[in-house]
Coordinates of C-alpha atoms in Angstrom, one line a residue:
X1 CA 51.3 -32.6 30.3
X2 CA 50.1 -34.7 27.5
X3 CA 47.3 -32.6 25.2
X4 CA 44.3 -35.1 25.3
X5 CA 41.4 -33.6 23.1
X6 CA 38.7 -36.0 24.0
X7 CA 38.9 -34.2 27.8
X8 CA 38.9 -31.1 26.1
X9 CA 35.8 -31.5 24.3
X10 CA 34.2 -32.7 26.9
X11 CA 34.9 -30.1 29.2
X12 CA 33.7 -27.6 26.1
X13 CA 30.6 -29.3 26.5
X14 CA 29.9 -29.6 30.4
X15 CA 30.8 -26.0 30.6
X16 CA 28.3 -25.3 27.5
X17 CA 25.6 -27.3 29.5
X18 CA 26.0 -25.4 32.8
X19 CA 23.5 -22.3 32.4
X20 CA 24.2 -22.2 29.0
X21 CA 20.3 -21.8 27.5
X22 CA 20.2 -17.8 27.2
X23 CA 23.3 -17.9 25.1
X24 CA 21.8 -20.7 22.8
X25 CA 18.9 -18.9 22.5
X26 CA 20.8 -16.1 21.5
X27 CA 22.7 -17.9 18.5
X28 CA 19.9 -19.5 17.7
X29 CA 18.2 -16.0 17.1
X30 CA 22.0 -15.0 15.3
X31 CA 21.6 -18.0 13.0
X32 CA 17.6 -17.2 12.1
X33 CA 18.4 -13.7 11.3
X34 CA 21.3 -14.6 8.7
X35 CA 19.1 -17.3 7.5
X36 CA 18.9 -16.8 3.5
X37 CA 15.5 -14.7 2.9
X38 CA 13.0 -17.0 1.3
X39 CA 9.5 -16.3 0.2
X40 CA 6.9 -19.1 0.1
X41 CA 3.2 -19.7 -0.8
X42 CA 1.3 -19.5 2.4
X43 CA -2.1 -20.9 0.9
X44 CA -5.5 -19.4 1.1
X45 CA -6.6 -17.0 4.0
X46 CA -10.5 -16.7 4.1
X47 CA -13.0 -14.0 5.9
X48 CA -16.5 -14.1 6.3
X49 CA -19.1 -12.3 5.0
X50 CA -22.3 -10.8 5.4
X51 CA -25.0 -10.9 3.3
X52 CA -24.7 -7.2 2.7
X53 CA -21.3 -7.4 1.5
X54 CA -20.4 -8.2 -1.6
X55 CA -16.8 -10.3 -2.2
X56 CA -16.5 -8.7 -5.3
X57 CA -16.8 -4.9 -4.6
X58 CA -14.3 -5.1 -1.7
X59 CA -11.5 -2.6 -2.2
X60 CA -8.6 -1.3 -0.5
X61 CA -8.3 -3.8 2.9
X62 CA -6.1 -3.2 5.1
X63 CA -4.8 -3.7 8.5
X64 CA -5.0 -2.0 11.5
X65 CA -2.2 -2.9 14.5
X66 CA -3.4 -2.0 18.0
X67 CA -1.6 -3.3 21.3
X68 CA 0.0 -5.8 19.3
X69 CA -3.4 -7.3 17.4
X70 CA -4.3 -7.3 13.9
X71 CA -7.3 -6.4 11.8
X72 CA -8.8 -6.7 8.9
X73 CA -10.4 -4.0 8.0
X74 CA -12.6 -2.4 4.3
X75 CA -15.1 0.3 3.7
X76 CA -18.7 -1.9 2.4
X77 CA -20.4 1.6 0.3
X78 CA -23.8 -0.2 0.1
X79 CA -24.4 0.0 3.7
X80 CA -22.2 2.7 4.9
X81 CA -19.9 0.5 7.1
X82 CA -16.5 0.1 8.3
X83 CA -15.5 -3.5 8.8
X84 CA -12.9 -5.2 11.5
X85 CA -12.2 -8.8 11.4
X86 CA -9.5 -10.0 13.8
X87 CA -7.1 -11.6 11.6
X88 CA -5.9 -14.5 13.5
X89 CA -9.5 -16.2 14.1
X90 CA -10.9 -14.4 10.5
X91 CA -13.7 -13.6 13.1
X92 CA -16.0 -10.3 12.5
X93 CA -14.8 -8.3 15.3
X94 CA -16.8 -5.3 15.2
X95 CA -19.1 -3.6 12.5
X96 CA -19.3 0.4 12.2
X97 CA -22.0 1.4 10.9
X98 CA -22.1 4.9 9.9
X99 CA -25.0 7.4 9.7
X100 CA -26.4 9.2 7.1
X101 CA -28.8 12.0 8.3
X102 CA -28.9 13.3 12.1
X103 CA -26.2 14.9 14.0
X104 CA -23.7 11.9 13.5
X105 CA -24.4 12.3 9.9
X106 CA -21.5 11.4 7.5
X107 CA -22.7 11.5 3.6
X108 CA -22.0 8.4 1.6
X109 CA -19.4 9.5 -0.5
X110 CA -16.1 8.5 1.2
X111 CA -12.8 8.6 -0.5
X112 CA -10.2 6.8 2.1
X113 CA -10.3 6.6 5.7
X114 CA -7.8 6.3 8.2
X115 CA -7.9 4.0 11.7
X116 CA -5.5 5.9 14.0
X117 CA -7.0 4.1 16.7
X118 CA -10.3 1.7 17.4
X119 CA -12.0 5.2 18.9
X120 CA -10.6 7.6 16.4
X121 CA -11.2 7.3 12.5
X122 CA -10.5 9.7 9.7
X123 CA -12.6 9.7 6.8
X124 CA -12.0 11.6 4.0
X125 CA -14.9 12.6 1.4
X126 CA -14.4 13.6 -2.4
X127 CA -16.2 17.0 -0.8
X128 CA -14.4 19.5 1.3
X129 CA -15.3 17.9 4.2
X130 CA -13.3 15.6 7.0
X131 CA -14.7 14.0 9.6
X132 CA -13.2 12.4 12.8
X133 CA -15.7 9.5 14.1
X134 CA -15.1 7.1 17.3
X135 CA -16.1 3.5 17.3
X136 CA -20.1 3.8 18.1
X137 CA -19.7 5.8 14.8
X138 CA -20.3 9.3 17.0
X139 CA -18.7 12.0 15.4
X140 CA -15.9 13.5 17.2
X141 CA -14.7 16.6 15.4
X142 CA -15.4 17.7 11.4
X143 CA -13.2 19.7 9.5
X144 CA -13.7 21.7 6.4
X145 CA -10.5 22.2 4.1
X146 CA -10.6 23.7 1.4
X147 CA -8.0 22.4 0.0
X148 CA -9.0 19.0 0.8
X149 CA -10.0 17.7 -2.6
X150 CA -5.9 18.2 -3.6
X151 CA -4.9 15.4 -0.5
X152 CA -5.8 12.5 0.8
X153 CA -4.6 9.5 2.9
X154 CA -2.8 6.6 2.0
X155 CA -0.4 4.3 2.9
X156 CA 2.3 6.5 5.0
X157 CA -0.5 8.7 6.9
X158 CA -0.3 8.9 10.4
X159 CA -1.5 11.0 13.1
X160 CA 1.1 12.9 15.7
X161 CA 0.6 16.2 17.7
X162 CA -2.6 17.0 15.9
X163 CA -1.2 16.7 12.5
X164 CA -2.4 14.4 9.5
X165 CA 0.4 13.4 7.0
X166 CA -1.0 12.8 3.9
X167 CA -0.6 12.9 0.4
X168 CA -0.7 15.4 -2.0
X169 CA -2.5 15.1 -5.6
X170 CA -3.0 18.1 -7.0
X171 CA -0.4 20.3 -6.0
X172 CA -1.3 23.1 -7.6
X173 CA -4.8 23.3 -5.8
X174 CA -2.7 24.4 -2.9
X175 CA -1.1 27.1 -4.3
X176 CA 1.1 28.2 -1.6
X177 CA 4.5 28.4 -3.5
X178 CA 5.4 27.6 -6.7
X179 CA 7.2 24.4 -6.1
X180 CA 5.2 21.4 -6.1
X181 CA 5.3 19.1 -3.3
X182 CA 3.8 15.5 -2.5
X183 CA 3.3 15.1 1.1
X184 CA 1.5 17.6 3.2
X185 CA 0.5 18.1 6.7
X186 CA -2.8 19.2 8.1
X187 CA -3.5 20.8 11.4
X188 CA -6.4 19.5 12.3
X189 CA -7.1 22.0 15.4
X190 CA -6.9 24.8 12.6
X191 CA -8.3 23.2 10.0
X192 CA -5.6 24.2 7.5
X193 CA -2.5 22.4 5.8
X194 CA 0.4 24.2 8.1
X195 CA 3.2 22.7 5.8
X196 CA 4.5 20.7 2.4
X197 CA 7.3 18.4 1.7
X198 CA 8.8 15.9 -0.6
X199 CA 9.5 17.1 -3.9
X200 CA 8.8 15.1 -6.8
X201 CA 12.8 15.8 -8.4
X202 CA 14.0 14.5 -5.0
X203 CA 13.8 10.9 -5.9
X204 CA 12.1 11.0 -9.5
X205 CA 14.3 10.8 -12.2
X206 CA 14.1 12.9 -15.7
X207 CA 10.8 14.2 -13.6
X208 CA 11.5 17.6 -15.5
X209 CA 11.7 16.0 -19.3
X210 CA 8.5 13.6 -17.6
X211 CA 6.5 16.9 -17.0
X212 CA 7.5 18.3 -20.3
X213 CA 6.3 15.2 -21.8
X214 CA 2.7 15.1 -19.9
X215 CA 2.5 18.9 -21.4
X216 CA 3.2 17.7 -25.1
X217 CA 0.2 20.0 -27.3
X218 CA -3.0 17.9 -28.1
X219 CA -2.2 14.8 -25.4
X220 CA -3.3 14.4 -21.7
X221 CA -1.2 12.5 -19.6
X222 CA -1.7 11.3 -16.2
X223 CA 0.9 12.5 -13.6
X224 CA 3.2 9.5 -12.6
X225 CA 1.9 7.3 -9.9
X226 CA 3.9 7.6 -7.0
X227 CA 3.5 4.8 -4.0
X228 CA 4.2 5.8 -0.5
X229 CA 4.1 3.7 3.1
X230 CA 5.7 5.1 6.2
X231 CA 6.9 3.6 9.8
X232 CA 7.4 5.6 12.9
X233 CA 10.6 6.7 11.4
X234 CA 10.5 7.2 7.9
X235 CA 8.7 7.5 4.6
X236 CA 9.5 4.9 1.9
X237 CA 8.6 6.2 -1.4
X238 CA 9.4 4.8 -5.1
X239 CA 7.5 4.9 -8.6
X240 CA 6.3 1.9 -10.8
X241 CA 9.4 2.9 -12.9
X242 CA 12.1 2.7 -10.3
X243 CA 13.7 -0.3 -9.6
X244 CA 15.1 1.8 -6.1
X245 CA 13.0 2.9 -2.6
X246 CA 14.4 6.2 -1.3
X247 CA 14.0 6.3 2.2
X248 CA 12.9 9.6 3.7
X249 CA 13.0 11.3 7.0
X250 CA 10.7 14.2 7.3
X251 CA 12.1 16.7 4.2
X252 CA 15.3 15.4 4.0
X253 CA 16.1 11.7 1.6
X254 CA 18.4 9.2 3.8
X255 CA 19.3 7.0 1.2
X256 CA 17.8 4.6 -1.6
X257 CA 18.1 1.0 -1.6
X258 CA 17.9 -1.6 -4.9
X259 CA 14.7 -3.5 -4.9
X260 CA 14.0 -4.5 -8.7
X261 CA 14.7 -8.1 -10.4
X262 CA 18.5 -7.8 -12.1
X263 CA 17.3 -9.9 -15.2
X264 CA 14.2 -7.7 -16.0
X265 CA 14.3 -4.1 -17.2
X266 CA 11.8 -1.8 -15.7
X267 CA 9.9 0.5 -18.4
X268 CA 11.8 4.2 -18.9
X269 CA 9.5 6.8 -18.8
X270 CA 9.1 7.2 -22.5
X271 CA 7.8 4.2 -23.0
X272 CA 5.3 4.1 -19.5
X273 CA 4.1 7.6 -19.6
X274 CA 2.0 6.8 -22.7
X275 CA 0.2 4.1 -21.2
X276 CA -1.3 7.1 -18.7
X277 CA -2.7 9.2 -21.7
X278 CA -6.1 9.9 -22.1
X279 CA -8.5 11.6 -24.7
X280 CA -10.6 14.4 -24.2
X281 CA -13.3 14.6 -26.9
X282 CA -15.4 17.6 -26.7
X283 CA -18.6 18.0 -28.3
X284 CA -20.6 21.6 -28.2
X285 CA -19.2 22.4 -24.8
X286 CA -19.3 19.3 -23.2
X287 CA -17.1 16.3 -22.9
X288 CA -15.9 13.0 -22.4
X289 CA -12.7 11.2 -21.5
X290 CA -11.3 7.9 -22.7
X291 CA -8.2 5.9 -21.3
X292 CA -5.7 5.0 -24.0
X293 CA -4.9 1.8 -23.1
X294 CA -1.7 0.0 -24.9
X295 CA -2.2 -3.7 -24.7
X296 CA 1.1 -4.7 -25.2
X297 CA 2.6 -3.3 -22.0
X298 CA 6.5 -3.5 -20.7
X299 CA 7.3 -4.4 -17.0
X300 CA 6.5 -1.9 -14.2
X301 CA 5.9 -1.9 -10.6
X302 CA 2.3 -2.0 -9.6
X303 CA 2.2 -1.4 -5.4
X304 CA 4.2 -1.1 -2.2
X305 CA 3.4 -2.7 0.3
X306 CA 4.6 -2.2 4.8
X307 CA 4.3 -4.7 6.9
X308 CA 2.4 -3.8 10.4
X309 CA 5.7 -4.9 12.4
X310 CA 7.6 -2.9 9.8
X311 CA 10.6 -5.2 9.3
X312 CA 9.3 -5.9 5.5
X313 CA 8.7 -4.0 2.0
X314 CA 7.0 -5.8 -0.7
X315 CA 6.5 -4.9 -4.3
X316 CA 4.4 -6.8 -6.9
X317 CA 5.9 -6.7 -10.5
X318 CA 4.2 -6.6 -14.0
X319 CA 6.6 -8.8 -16.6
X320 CA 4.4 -7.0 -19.0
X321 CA 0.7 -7.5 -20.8
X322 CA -0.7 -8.9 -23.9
X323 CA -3.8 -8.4 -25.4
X324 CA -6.9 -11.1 -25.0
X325 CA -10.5 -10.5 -26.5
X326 CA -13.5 -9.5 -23.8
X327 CA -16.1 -12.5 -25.2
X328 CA -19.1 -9.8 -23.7
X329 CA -17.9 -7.1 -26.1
X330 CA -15.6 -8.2 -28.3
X331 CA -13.3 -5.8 -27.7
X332 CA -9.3 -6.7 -26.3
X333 CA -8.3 -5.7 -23.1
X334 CA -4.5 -6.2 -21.3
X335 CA -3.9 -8.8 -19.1
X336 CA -0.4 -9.5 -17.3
X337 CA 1.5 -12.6 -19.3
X338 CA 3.6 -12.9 -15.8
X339 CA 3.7 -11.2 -12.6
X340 CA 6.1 -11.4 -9.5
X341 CA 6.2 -10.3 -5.8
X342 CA 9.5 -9.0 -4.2
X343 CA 10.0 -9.1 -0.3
X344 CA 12.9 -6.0 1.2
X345 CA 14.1 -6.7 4.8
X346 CA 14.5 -3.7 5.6
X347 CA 16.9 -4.1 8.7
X348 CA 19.5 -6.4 6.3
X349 CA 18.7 -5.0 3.1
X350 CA 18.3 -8.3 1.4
X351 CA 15.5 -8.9 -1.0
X352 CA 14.4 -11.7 -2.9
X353 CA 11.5 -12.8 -4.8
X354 CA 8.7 -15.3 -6.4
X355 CA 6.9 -15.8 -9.4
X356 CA 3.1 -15.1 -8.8
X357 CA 0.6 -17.6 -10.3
X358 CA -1.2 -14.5 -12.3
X359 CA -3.7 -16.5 -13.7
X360 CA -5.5 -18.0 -10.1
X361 CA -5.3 -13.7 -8.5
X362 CA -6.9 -10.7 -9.1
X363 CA -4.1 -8.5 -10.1
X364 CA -5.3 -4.9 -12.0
X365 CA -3.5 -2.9 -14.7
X366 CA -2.1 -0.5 -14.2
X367 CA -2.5 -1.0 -9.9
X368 CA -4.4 -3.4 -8.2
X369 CA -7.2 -3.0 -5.4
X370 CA -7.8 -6.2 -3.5
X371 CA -4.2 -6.4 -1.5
X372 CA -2.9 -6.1 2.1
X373 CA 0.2 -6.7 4.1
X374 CA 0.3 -8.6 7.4
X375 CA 2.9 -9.9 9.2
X376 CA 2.0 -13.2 8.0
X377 CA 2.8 -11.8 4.7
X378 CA 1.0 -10.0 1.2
X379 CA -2.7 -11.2 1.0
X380 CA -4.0 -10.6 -2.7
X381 CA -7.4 -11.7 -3.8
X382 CA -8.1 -14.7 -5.5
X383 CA -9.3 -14.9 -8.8
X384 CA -12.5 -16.9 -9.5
X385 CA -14.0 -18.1 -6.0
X386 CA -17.3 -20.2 -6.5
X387 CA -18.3 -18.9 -2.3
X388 CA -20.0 -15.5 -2.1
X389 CA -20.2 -15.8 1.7
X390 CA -16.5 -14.9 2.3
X391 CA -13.7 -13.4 0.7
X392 CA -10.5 -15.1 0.1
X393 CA -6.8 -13.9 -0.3
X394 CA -3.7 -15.9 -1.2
X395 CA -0.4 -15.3 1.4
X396 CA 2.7 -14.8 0.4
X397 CA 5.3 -14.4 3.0
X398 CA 8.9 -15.5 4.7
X399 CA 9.7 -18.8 5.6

């Protein structure tokens, strides 16, 4: 028989055409997932606002993921109330307003808070106290912690079997053994921190000549920021020195992956650990404290970012700072000569990034305040917006 390869083809092709849509689906999922990872401008994202709420003393949004929805959600301090937009119509979905006096009394002075659920809120206070408050801003349970002024919540706290994990600032408020630890869990049934874990030396390097440093005779030196954000799995952890993210489960380290820009060298700790000094001047017993600031900064990393779905790590970049003169006071200040954002997919490994347009965004030195993830991407707040009746945030995400 004769080899003809015009029937052959197109017997390839009626066999292909004969129930053949689940397996194209499924190469066409094959071919999107080893598409090249590419970061893009996703324009402006805008919310609403009150006239109670004020665009410009909006800090740390966030979302909050429940059955597969997202919000948008911010502490307003002038009238004591937790806000949730749904982020897909930028809509106000509900409005918490919390209580000052009476038995559903929570005092004004809130550090963080935590959304485990729409019904269940954590809200940490820069007193001893905790409380636990449902969505009709009713207090559930309250907890008293001693200790509670050395932790707090932050990106990687969740809420399993009773148990807050949270982060640790002051270890040595703890005092419960003589190695210092970052992460912490509280029982919230006995109102006491049952355990501690991570280790600052488990994924810090030179964190020993670093402490030595920060205990040099007539300076005061900040301890080294250290971001954290967690999934249902694992802790990802890293510092604005570290061009790595060391993955953690529970205690022990899993591994670290690269996520830094090859062509730009991160700031060693010699050089970055003087930016965090400060002056104590004392004066017949009492005191002040003033921020060295250098204005000629070298590149660090400034936050980490977790996307709700979890596939995505993101990390915004300082190329480093100069100097420019505060017209009000005459007096220079930093600002960032050039900034960029780095996306990890964290089931490929691959990471990538894009230059930031620094001067049109609100992005802080040494961190910055008005940022979130979503899984359309990193939101950070624009710079400059003429209309006080909403708040708007640039998207950066995959294509």
């Amino acid at each position: 028989m004769r080899y003809n390869p015009i029937k052959i083809l197109l017997a390839v092709l009626l066999l292909s055409s004969c129930g053949g849509t689940e397996k194209s689906e499924k190469t066409d999922n094959i071919i999107a997932e080893r598409k090249p990872l590419e970061l893009i401008d996703k324009g402006i994202k805008s919310f609403p606002l009150d006239h109670e709420t004020d665009f410009q003393g909006i800090k740390d949004p966030s979302i909050f993921q429940e059955n597969g929805k997202e919000y948008l959600t911010f502490y307003n301090q002038p009238n004591h109330s937790i806000y949730l937009f749904d982020y897909d119509s930028a809509k106000l979905y509900k409005k918490i307003t919390l209580s000052e006096q009476g038995p559903n009394g929570v005092p004004q002075h809130i550090s963080k808070y935590f959304i485990h659920r729409m019904d269940s809120i954590f809200i940490d206070l820069i007193t001893v106290n905790m409380y636990l408050v449902n969505g009709n801003a009713e207090i559930i349970d309250k907890l008293t912690l001693r200790e509670n002024k050395s932790v707090t919540f932050d990106g990687a706290t969740t809420f399993k079997n009773n148990t807050l994990n949270v982060s640790v600032i002051n270890n040595y408020l703890l005092n419960k053994t003589n190695k210092p630890f970052l992460r912490a869990y509280i029982n919230w049934e006995v109102d006491s921190i049952t355990s501690e874990f991570i280790q600052p030396e488990s994924f810090i390097n030179h964190y020993e000549e670093i402490q030595t440093l920060r205990n040099t005779k007539g300076k005061t030196i900040r301890p080294l920021e250290k971001h954290f954000v967690a999934d249902d799995q694992y802790i990802y952890s890293t510092t604005p020195i570290s061009d790595s993210i060391y993955i953690f489960e529970g205690n022990d380290i899993v591994k670290s992956i690269y996520a830094g820009i090859p062509s730009i060298t991160i700031a060693d700790y010699k050089s970055y650990m003087p930016l965090m000094e400060r002056i104590v001047n004392s004066n017949s017993g009492s005191g002040s404290i003033t921020n060295v600031i250098e204005l000629n900064q070298p590149p660090y990393f400034t936050n980490l970012f977790l996307s709700p779905n979890h596939k995505y790590l993101y990390r915004l970049l300082s190329h480093g700072t100069k100097p420019k003169l505060n017209p009000y006071n005459n007096k220079e200040y930093p600002v960032i000569t050039a900034a960029s954002l780095l996306i990890l997919n964290l089931s490929t490994e691959e990471i990538t990034s894009i230059k930031l347009p620094v001067n049109e965004l609100k992005i802080g030195v040494p961190i910055s305040a008005g940022i979130f993830a979503s899984n359309s991407g990193l939101h950070i707040q624009m710079k400059g917006q003429e209309n006080e009746n909403e708040i708007q945030f640039r998207v950066f995400g995959v294509k």
